[in-house]
PDB file of C-alpha atoms (C1' of nucleotides) in Angstrom:
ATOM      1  CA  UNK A   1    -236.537-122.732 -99.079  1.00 63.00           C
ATOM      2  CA  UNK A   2    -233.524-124.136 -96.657  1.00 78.00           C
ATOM      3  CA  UNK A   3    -230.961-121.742 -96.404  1.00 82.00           C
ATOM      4  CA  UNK A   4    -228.737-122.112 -93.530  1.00 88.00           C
ATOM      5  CA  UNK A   5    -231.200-121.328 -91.238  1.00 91.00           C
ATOM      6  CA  UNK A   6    -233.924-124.478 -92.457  1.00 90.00           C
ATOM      7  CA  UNK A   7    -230.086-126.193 -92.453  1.00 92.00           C
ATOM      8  CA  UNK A   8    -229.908-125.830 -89.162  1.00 92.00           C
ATOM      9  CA  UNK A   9    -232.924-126.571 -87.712  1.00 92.00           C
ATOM     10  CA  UNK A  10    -231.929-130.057 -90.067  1.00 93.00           C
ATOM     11  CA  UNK A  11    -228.963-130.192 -88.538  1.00 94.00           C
ATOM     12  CA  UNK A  12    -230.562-130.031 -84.846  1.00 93.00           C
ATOM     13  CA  UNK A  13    -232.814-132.874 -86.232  1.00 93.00           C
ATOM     14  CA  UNK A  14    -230.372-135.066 -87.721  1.00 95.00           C
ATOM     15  CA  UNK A  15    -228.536-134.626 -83.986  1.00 95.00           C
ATOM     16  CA  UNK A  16    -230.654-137.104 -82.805  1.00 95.00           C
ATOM     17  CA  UNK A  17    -229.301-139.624 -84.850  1.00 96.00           C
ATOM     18  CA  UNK A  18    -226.254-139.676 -84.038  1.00 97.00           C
ATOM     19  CA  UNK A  19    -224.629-142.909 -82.052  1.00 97.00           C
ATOM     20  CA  UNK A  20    -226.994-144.990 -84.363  1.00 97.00           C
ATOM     21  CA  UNK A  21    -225.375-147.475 -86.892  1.00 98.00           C
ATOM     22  CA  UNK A  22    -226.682-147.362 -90.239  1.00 97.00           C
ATOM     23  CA  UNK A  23    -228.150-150.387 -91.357  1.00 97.00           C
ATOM     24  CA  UNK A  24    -228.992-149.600 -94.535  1.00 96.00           C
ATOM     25  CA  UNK A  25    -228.701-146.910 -97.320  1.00 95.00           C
ATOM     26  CA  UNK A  26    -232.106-146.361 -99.440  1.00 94.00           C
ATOM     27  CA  UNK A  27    -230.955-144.615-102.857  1.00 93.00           C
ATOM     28  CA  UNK A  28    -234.206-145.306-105.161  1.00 90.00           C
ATOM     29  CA  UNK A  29    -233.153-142.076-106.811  1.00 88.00           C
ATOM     30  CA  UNK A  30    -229.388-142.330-109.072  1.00 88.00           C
ATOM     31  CA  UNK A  31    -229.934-138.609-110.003  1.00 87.00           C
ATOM     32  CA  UNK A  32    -229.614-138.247-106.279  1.00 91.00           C
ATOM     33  CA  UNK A  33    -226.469-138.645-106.174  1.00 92.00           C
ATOM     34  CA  UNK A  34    -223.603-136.237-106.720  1.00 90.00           C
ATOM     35  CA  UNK A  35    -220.463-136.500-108.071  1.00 86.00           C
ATOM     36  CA  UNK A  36    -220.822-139.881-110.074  1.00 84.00           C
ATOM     37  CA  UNK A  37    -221.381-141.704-106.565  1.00 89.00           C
ATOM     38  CA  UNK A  38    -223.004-145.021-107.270  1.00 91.00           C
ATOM     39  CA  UNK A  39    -225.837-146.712-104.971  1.00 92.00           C
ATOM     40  CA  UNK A  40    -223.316-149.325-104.023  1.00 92.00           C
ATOM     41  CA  UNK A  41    -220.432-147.822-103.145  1.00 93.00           C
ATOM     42  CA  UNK A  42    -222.062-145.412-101.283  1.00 94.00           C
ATOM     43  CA  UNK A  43    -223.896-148.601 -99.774  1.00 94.00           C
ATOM     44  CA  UNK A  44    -220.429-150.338 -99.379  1.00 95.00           C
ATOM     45  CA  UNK A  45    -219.175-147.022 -97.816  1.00 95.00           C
ATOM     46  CA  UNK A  46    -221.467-146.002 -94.977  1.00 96.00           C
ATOM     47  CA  UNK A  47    -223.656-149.472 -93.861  1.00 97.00           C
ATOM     48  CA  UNK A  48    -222.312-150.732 -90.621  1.00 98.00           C
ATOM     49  CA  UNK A  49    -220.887-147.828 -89.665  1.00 98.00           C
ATOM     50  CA  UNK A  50    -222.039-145.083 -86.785  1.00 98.00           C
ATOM     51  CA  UNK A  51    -223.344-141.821 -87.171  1.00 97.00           C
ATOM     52  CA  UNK A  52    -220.867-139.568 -84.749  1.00 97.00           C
ATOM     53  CA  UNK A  53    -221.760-136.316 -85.533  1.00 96.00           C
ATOM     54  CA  UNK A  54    -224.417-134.026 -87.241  1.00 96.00           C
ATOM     55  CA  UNK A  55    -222.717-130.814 -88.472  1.00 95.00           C
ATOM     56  CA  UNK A  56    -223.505-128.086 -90.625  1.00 94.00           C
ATOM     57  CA  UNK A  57    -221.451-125.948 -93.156  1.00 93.00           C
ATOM     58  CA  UNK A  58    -223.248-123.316 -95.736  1.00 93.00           C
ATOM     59  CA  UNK A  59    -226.734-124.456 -96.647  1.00 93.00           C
ATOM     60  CA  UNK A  60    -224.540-128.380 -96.676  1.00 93.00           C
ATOM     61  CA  UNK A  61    -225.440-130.761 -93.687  1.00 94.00           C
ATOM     62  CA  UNK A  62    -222.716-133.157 -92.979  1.00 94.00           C
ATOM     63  CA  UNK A  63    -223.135-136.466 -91.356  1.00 96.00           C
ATOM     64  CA  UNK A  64    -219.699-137.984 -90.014  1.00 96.00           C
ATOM     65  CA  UNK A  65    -219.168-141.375 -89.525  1.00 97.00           C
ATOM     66  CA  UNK A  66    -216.989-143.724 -87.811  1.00 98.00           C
ATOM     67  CA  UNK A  67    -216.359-144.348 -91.824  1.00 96.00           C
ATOM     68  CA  UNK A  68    -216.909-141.311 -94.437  1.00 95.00           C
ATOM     69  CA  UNK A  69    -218.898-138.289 -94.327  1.00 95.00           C
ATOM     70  CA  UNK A  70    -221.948-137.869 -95.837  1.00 95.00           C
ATOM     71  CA  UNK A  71    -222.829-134.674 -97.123  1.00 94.00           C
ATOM     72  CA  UNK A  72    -226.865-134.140 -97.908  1.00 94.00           C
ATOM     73  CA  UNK A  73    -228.045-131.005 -99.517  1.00 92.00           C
ATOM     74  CA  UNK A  74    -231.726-129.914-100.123  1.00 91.00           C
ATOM     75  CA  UNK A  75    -231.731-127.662-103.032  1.00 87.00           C
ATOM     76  CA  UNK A  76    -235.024-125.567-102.185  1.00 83.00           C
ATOM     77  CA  UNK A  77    -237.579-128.577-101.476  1.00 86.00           C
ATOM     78  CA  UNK A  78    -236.000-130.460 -99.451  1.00 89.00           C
ATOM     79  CA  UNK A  79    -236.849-131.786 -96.218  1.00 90.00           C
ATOM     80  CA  UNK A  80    -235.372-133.887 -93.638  1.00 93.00           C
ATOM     81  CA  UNK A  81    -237.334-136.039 -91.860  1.00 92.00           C
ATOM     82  CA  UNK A  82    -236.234-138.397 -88.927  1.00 93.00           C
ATOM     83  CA  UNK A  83    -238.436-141.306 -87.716  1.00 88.00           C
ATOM     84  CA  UNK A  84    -241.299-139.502 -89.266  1.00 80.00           C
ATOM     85  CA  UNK A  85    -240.564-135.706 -87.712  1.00 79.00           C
ATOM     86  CA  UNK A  86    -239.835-132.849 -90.656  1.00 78.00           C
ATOM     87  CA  UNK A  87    -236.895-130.643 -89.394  1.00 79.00           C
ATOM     88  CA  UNK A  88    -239.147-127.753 -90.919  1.00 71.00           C
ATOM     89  CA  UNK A  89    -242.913-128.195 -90.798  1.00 63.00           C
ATOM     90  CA  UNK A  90    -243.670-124.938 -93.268  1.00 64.00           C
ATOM     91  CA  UNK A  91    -241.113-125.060 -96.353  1.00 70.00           C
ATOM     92  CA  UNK A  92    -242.067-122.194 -98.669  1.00 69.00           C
ATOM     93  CA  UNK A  93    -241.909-123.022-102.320  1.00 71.00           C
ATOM     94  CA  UNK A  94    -242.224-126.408-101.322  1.00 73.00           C
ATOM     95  CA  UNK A  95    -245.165-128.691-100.884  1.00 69.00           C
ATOM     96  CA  UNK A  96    -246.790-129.399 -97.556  1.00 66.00           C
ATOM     97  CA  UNK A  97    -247.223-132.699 -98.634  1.00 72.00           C
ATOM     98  CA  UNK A  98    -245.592-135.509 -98.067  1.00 73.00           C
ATOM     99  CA  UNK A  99    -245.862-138.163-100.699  1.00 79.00           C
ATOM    100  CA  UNK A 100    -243.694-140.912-100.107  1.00 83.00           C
ATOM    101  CA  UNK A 101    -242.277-140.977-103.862  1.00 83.00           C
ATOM    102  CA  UNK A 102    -241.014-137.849-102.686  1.00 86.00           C
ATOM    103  CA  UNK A 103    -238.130-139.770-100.379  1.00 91.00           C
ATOM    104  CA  UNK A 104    -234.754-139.322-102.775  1.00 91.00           C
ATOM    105  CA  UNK A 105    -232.554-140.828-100.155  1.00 94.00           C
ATOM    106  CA  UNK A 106    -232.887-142.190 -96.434  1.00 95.00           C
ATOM    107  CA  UNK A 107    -230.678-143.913 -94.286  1.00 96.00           C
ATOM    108  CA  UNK A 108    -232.127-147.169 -92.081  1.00 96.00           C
ATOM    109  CA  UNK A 109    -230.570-147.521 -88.786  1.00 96.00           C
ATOM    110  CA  UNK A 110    -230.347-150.498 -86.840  1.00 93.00           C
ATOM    111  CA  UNK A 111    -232.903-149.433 -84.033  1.00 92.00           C
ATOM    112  CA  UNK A 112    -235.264-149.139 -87.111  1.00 92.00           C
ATOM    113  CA  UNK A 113    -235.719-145.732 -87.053  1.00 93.00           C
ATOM    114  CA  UNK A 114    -235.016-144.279 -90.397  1.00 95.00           C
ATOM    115  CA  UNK A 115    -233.460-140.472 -91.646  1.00 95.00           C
ATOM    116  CA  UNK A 116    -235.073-139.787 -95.211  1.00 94.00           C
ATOM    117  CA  UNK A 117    -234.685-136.504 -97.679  1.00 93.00           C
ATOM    118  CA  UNK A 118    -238.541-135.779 -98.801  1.00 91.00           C
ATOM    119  CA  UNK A 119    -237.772-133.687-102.112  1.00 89.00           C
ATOM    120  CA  UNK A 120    -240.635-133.043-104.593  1.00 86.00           C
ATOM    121  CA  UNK A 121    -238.638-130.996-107.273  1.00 84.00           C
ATOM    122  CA  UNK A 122    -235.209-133.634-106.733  1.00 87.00           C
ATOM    123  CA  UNK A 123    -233.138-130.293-106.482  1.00 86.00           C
ATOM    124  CA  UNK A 124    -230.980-131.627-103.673  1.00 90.00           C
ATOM    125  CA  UNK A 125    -228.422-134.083-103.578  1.00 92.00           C
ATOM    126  CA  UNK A 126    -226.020-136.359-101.528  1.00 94.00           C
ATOM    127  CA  UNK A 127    -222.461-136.345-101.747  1.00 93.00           C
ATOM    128  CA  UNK A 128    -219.738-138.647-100.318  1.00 93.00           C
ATOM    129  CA  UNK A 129    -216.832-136.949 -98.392  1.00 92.00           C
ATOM    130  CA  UNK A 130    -217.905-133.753 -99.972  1.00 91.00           C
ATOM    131  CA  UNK A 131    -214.394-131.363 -99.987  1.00 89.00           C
ATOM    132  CA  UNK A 132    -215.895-128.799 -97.396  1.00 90.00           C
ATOM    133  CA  UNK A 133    -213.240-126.177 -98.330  1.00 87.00           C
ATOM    134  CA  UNK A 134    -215.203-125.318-101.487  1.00 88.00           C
ATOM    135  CA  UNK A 135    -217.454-123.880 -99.226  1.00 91.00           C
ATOM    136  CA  UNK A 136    -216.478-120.320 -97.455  1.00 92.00           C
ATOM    137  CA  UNK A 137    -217.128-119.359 -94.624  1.00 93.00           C
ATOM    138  CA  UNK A 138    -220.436-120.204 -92.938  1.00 93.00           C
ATOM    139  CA  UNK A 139    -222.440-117.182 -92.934  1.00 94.00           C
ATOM    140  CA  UNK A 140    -223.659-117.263 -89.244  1.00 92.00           C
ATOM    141  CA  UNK A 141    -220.474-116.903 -87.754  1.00 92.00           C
ATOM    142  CA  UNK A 142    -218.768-115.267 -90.302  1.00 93.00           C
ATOM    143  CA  UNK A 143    -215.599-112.528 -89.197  1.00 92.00           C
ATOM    144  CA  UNK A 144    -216.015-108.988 -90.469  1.00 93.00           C
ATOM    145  CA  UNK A 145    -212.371-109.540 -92.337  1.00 93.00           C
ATOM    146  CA  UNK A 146    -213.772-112.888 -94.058  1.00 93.00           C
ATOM    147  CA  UNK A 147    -216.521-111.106 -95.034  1.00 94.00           C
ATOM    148  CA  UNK A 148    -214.827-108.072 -96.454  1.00 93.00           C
ATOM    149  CA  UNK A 149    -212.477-110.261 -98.212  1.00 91.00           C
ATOM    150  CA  UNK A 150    -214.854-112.193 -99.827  1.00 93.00           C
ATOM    151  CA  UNK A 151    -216.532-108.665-101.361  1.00 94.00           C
ATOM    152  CA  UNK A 152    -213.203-106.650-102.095  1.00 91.00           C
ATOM    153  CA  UNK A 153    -212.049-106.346-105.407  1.00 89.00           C
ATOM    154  CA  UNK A 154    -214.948-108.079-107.189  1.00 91.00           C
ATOM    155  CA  UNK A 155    -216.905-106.232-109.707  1.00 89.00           C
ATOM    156  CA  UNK A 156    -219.500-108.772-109.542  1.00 91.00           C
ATOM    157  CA  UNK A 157    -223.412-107.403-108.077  1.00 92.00           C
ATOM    158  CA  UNK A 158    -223.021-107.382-104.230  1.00 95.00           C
ATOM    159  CA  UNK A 159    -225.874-110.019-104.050  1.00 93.00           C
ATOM    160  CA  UNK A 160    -224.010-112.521-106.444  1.00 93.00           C
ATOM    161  CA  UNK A 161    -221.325-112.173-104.516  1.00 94.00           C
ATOM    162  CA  UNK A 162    -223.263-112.809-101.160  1.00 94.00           C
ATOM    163  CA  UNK A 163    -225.035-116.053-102.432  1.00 93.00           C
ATOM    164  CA  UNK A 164    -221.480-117.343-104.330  1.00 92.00           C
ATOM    165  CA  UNK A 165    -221.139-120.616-101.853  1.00 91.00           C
ATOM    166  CA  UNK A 166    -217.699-120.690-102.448  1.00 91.00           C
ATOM    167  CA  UNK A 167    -216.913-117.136-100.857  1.00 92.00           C
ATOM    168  CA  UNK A 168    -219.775-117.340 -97.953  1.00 93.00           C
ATOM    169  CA  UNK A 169    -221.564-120.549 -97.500  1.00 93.00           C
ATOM    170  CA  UNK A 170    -225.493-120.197 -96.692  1.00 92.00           C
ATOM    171  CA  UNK A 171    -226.943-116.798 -98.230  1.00 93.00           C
ATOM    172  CA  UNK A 172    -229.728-117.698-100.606  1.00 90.00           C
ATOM    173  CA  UNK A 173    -231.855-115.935-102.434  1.00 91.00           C
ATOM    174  CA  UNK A 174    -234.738-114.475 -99.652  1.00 91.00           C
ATOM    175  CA  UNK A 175    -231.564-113.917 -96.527  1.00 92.00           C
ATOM    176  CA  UNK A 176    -229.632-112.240 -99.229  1.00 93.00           C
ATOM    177  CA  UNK A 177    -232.659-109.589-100.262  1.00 93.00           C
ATOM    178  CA  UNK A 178    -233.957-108.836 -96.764  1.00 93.00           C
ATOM    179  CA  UNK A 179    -230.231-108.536 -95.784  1.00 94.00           C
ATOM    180  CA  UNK A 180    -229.500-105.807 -98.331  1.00 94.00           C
ATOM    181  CA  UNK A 181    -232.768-104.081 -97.543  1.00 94.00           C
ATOM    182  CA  UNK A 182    -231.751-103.609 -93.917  1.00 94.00           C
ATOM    183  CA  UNK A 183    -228.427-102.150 -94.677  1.00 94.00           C
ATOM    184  CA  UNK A 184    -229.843-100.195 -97.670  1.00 94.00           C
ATOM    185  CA  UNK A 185    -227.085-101.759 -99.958  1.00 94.00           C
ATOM    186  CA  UNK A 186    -228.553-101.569-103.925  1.00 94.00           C
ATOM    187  CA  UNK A 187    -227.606-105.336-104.516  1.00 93.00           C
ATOM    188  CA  UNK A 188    -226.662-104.391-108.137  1.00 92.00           C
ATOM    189  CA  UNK A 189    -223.509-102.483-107.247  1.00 93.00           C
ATOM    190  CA  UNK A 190    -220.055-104.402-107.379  1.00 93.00           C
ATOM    191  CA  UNK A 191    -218.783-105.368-104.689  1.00 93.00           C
ATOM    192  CA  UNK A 192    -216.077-104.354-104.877  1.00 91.00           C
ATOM    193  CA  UNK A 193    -217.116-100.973-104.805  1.00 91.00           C
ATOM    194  CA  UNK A 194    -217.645-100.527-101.009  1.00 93.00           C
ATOM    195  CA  UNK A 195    -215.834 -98.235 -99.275  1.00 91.00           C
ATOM    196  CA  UNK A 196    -214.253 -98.940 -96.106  1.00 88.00           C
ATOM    197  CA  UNK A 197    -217.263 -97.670 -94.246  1.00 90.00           C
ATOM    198  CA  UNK A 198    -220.356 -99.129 -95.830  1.00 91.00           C
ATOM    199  CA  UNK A 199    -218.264-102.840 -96.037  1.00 91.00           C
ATOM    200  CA  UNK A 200    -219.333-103.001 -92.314  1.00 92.00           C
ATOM    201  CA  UNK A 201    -223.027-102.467 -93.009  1.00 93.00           C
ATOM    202  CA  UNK A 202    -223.014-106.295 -94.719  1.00 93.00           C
ATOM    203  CA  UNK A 203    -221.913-107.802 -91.871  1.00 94.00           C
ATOM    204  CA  UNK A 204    -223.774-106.503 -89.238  1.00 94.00           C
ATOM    205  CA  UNK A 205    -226.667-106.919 -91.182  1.00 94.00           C
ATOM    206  CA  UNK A 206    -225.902-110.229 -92.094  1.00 94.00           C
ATOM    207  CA  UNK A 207    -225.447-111.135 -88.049  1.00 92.00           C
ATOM    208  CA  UNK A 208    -228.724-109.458 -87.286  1.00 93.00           C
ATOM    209  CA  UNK A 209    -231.001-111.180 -89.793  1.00 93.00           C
ATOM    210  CA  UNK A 210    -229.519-114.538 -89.468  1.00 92.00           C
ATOM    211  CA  UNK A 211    -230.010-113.996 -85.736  1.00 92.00           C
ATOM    212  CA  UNK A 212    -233.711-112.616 -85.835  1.00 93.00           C
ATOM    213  CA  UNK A 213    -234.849-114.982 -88.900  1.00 92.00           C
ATOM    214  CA  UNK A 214    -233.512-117.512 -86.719  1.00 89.00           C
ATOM    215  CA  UNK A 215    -235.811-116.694 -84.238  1.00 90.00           C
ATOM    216  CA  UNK A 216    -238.986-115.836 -85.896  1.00 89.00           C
ATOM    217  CA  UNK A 217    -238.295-119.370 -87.533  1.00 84.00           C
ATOM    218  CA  UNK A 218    -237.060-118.896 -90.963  1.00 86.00           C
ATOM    219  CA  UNK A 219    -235.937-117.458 -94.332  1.00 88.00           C
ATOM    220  CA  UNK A 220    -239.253-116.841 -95.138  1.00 84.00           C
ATOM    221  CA  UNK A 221    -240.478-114.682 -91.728  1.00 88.00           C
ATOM    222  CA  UNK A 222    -238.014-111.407 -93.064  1.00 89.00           C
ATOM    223  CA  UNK A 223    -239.813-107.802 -93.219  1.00 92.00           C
ATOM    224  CA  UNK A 224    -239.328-107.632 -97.117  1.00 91.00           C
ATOM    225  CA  UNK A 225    -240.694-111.035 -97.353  1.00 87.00           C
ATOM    226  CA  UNK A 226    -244.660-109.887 -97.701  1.00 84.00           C
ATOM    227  CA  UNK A 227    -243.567-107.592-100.017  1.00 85.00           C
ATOM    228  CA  UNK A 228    -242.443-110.000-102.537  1.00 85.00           C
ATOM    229  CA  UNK A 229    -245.152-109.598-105.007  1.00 83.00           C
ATOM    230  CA  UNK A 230    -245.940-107.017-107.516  1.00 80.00           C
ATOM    231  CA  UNK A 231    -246.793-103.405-107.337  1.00 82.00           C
ATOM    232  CA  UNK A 232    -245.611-104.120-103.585  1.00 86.00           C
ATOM    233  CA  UNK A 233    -244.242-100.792-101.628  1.00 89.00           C
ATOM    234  CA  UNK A 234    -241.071-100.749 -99.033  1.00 92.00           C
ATOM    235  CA  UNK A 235    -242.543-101.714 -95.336  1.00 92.00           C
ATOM    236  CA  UNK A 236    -239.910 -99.178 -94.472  1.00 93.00           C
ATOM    237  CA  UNK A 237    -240.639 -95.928 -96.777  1.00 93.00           C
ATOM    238  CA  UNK A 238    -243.839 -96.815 -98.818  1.00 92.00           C
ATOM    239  CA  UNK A 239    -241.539 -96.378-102.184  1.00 93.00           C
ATOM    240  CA  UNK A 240    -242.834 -98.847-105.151  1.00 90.00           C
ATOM    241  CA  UNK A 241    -240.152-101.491-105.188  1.00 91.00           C
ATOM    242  CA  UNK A 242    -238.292-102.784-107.952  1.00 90.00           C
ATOM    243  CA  UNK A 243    -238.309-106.133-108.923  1.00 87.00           C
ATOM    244  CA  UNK A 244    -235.306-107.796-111.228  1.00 88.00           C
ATOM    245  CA  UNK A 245    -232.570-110.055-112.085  1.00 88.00           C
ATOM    246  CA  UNK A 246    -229.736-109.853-109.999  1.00 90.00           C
ATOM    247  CA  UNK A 247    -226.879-112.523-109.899  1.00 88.00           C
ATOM    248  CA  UNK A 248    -229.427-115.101-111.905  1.00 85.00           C
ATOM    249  CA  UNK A 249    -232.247-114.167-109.102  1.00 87.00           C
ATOM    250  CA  UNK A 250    -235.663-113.312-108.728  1.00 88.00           C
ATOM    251  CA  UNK A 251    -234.762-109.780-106.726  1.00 91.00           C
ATOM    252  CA  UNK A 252    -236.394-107.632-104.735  1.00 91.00           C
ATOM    253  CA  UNK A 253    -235.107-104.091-104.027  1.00 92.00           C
ATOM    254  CA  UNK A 254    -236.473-100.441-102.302  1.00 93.00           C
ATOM    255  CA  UNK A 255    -235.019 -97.831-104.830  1.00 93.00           C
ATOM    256  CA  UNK A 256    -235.697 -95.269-102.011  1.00 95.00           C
ATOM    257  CA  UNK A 257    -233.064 -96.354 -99.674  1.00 95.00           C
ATOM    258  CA  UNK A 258    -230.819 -98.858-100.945  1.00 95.00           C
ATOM    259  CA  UNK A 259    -228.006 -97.153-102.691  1.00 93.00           C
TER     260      UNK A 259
ATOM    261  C1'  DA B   1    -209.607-116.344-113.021  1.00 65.23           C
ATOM    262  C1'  DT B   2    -214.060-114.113-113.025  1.00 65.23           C
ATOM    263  C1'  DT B   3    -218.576-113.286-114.342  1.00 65.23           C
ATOM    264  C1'  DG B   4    -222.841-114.252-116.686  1.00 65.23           C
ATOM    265  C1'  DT B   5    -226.362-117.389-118.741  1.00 65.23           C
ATOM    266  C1'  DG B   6    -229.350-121.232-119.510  1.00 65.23           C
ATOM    267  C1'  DG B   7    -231.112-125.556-118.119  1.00 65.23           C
ATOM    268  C1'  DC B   8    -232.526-128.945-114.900  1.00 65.23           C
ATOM    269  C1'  DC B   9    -235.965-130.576-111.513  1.00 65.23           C
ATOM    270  C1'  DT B  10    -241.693-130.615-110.719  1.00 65.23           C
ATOM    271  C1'  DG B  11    -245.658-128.937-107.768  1.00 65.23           C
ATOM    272  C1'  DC B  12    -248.732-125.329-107.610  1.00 65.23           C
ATOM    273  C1'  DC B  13    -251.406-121.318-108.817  1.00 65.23           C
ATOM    274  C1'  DC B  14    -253.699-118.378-111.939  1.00 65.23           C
ATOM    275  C1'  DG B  15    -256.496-117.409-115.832  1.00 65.23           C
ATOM    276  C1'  DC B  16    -259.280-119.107-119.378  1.00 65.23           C
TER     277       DC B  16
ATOM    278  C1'  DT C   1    -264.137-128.350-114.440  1.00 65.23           C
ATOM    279  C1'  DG C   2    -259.796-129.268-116.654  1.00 65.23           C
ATOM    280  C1'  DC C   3    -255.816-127.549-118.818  1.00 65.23           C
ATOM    281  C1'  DG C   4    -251.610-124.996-119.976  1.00 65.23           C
ATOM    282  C1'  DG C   5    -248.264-121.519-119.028  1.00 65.23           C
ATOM    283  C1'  DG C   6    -245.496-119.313-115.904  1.00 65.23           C
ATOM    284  C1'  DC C   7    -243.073-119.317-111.784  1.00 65.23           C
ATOM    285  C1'  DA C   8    -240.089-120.578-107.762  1.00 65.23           C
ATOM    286  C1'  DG C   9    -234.324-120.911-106.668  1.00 65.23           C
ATOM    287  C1'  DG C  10    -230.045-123.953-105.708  1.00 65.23           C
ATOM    288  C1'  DC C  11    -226.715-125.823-108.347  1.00 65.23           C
ATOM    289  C1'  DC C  12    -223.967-127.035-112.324  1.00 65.23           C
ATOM    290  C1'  DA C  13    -222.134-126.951-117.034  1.00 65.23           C
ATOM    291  C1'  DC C  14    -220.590-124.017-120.147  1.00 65.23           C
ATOM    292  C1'  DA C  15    -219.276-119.662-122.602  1.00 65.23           C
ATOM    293  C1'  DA C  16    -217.019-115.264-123.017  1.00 65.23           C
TER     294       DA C  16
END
DNA sequence: ATTGTGGCCTGCCCGC
DNA sequence: TGCGGGCAGGCCACAA
């Protein structure tokens, strides 16, 4: 599913675009849009104008504009897909179709090349000027102090903590699990019960998945990832892993050596 | 304020 | 072979 890393290879995509001027917007899809945005004012908003810049914040990918931003999320099925490229070719959970219903949202430029959001389930969105500080701080370049603030004094489970957009922006669900296995952090404890010592075992962690996902070419290409199935054992110790709900998740845990 | 829960979306896979 | 139930997780509304 696009987590910051499937953002970012989005992001890369949606690059390309930039200096074009948007001819038209394509909104077939009203539940598409966030925050009471209508089709026309987002129409009135954005045609005309020029794409300057493709950036990325969280698991969010903003578009700026020589007029507002637009912000374009992809829940867990979404797909970009410029002039008939996907940013991500394999989207787990998603289909590897592409069905042309599918297109929520799209943006026409005048060269007539064309930027569309392919989303079977419609669990993404697009926003207008979307207010990037609710967002924290992106989790690929995250600070160890940002990150230990954003843990500290939280009796929440580690993991809902982690995957809380508003403290770190991009953690989902499969980044958060493999990240946790690798530091052997149980992602049921609070937070905010960390001592000084294991608080830095999150963040290098963090840095070290995000950097070899990123390479292997996903959130789906972790270690624990094959292991996501039941009566599945630890790659690392052969324990029987334990599979519940943790901060409203799906989550996948090695009793053995995550404490 | 913080934390937890349930619902929404819909394609796909498994078992009958 | 078709069908129905369960499942996936990001986000939001809402409750305690």
């Amino acid at each position: 599913m696009p987590e910051l890393l499937e953002v970012e290879a989005y992001r890369r995509l949606a690059e390309r675009a930039v200096g074009r001027v948007i001819a038209a917007v394509e909104a077939p899809d009203s539940w598409y849009l966030k925050g009471g945005l209508a089709a026309e004012e987002l129409k009135a908003a954005v045609e005309g104008e020029k794409v300057i810049a493709a950036r990325r914040r969280g698991k969010l990918l903003l578009l700026d504009t020589t007029g507002p931003a637009l912000g374009l999320r992809f829940g867990m099925t979404g797909r970009l897909v410029l002039d008939g490229e996907a940013g991500v070719e394999e989207l787990i959970y998603s289909s590897r179709r592409r069905d042309p219903k599918w297109d929520r949202f799209a943006l026409r430029f005048g060269d007539s090349t064309r930027l569309a959001i392919s989303d079977p389930r419609r669990l993404g969105g697009v926003l207008l000027d979307p207010i990037e500080a609710h967002l924290g701080p992106d989790a690929a370049s995250i600070t160890p102090a940002q990150l230990r603030s954003a843990l500290v004094g939280s009796k929440a489970p580690l993991k809902a903590r982690l995957m809380d957009q508003a403290r770190v922006a991009g953690i989902g669900n499969l980044l958060a699990d493999e990240m946790l296995w690798r530091a052997g952090l149980d992602p049921r404890r609070s937070a905010g019960e960390l001592d000084a010592n294991e608080l830095r075992r999150p963040h290098r962690h963090l840095r070290a998945t995000v950097a070899e996902l990123g390479e292997r070419g996903g959130s789906h290409t972790g270690d624990l990832m094959p292991a996501r199935s039941r009566g599945s054992h630890c790659p690392r110790d052969g324990a029987a892993l334990a599979r519940d709900t943790v901060g409203g998740r799906t989550t996948w845990w090695c009793p053995a050596h995550q404490h």
